[in-house]
Every structure is written in C-alpha cells, then in structure tokens.
Amino acid sequence: MTRASYDIVAASYAQLIPDAHDGRPLDAAIMRAFAELTEGPVADLGCGTGRITQHLHELGLDAFGIDLSDGMFDQARRLYPHLTFTQGDITSLDLADDSLGGAVVWYSTVHMPADEVPWQEFHRVLKPGGHLLHAFKMGDLKKRLDFAYGHDVDLCVHWHDIDKTVSNATEAGFNEVARLQRQKGVDEGGPQAFLLMSKRNPAAGSTS
C-alpha cells in the first residue's frame, strides 16, 4: 500500500515540496555537519523525488538515491538527470557490505514501527566509521492517512521515540554522534528528530 500510494502522489509531491530544507535551518545545519564528516559514496535511502539527493550533491558528496516507488523514482530521474537513482527496498538493499561512506535516511521510516527500522541492513552497507543521518517524526503515535498531497492514499504514519531509536541503532552496531530535536513547524504534526550515527569500527580500539 505504501508503494502504491507514493506512485499516486509522486508528481504532486515534487511540485509541493521542491526544496530540501525550505525554511528549516536546523535541518539544514545537521545535514551540513553530516556532509563535513563523510567521505565516499553516499546513499539517500528512500530518496523520493530526489530533493535530498540533489542537496547532498550540492554539498559536495558523491550521492545517489534509492526508492521503492516507481512514481517517485521517475520524478527523481526527470528532475535530476545528472544524478543516479535506482529502484530498491531499504529493508533489503542491493549494495555490497561496507560499500558506503555515508547514508541518509530522511523520513524514510515513517511508515514502519520503530522496531521494524532495518538498522542491521543500514549497518551492513556502511563502512566502519561511516556516518548515517536519520530524520523522523518524534513521539509515540500511529495515524492512518487517507488523503495527502491532493490524492486519496492508504498510509500508516508512525512517530518514533528518540531514545528507543538510539537503542535500536546501538544494538545494531552504531554509536550516537549527535541528536537534534526541534518543535514542529507550521506544516508539521509534531516535534521532529534528527540522529547522526556512526558505524562502530572494530579496528579502532586495536593495539596491533
């Protein structure tokens, strides 16, 4: 249902939300920090129409996007033909182990419960010491959504507890680098959270 709903709204989404961080300087700030810490290829996991992928490119990163929705994927390729976009599922990525310098998961988990976020998969594809930036709706709420971006949809939206999210990521092999929490904007339903994580490097503590 999630994939079908985003296929329906893709064109309208691209028109209504064209910019990466329009009017949200705090969101932009943590992404700039991520960019400064990251080297190597960066995957925008659940890239939608590609607006974040393009912003990462503008920040000087070797960024590419992955999205499950045909409609979103087509919009991204049309809008940003100079970038690479592939179709894929963030819960089962067609990427080699330790192949990414960084990853961005920008509101890509809002349609799954916190315990179903695929932290192990994110960990697998990221190189040791690589960074991951995760943005999500903060709280403890589940809501059905039947209309969005001018279209009928069938979606379930989840808010995630920030401490539970950090705990799940830590269990998967990440360290918390920084967190940002902010109050809702005028067009948002609640507080927002941003986590900057790094994949633990087993060799970092070696004395050899």
Tab-separated table of C-alpha atoms in Angstrom, residues 80-148:
chain	number	residue	atom	x	y	z
A	80	TYR	CA	17.883	15.493	-11.561
A	81	PRO	CA	19.136	13.689	-14.685
A	82	HIS	CA	22.764	14.296	-13.673
A	83	LEU	CA	22.370	12.043	-10.633
A	84	THR	CA	21.973	8.284	-10.319
A	85	PHE	CA	18.736	6.813	-8.986
A	86	THR	CA	17.885	3.136	-8.657
A	87	GLN	CA	14.802	1.308	-7.526
A	88	GLY	CA	15.129	-0.698	-4.354
A	89	ASP	CA	13.843	-1.594	-0.912
A	90	ILE	CA	15.660	-0.071	2.069
A	91	THR	CA	14.966	-3.233	4.076
A	92	SER	CA	16.934	-5.342	1.568
A	93	LEU	CA	19.478	-3.214	-0.279
A	94	ASP	CA	21.241	-4.340	-3.430
A	95	LEU	CA	24.530	-2.928	-2.132
A	96	ALA	CA	27.746	-4.635	-1.109
A	97	ASP	CA	28.841	-4.881	2.513
A	98	ASP	CA	30.846	-1.869	3.745
A	99	SER	CA	30.335	-0.099	0.410
A	100	LEU	CA	29.028	3.299	1.571
A	101	GLY	CA	30.905	6.207	3.061
A	102	GLY	CA	27.603	7.533	4.382
A	103	ALA	CA	23.851	7.106	4.275
A	104	VAL	CA	20.888	9.418	4.762
A	105	VAL	CA	17.513	8.062	5.896
A	106	TRP	CA	15.392	11.205	5.658
A	107	TYR	CA	11.871	10.422	6.904
A	108	SER	CA	12.072	7.118	5.023
A	109	THR	CA	10.933	5.083	8.037
A	110	VAL	CA	7.729	6.965	8.877
A	111	HIS	CA	5.590	4.138	7.524
A	112	MET	CA	7.066	1.416	9.731
A	113	PRO	CA	7.084	0.850	13.506
A	114	ALA	CA	10.323	1.739	15.276
A	115	ASP	CA	11.180	-1.916	15.863
A	116	GLU	CA	10.988	-2.621	12.120
A	117	VAL	CA	13.506	0.027	11.049
A	118	PRO	CA	16.230	-2.032	9.318
A	119	TRP	CA	19.231	-0.878	11.340
A	120	GLN	CA	21.095	-4.124	10.667
A	121	GLU	CA	20.786	-3.543	6.925
A	122	PHE	CA	21.975	0.061	7.247
A	123	HIS	CA	24.903	-1.209	9.298
A	124	ARG	CA	25.782	-3.870	6.721
A	125	VAL	CA	26.200	-1.484	3.783
A	126	LEU	CA	28.047	1.274	5.651
A	127	LYS	CA	31.818	1.127	6.004
A	128	PRO	CA	33.302	1.073	9.527
A	129	GLY	CA	33.473	4.639	10.788
A	130	GLY	CA	30.932	5.799	8.205
A	131	HIS	CA	28.083	8.101	9.219
A	132	LEU	CA	24.327	7.798	8.924
A	133	LEU	CA	21.867	10.681	9.283
A	134	HIS	CA	18.320	9.733	10.232
A	135	ALA	CA	15.344	12.126	10.301
A	136	PHE	CA	11.975	11.099	11.727
A	137	LYS	CA	8.811	12.260	13.463
A	138	MET	CA	9.407	12.177	17.209
A	139	GLY	CA	6.898	10.779	19.668
A	140	ASP	CA	4.688	7.769	20.281
A	141	LEU	CA	1.857	7.879	17.775
A	142	LYS	CA	0.407	5.877	14.900
A	143	LYS	CA	-2.010	7.508	12.493
A	144	ARG	CA	-3.900	6.412	9.405
A	145	LEU	CA	-3.603	8.768	6.453
A	146	ASP	CA	-6.182	8.561	3.689
A	147	PHE	CA	-5.548	11.875	1.897
A	148	ALA	CA	-2.225	13.526	1.120
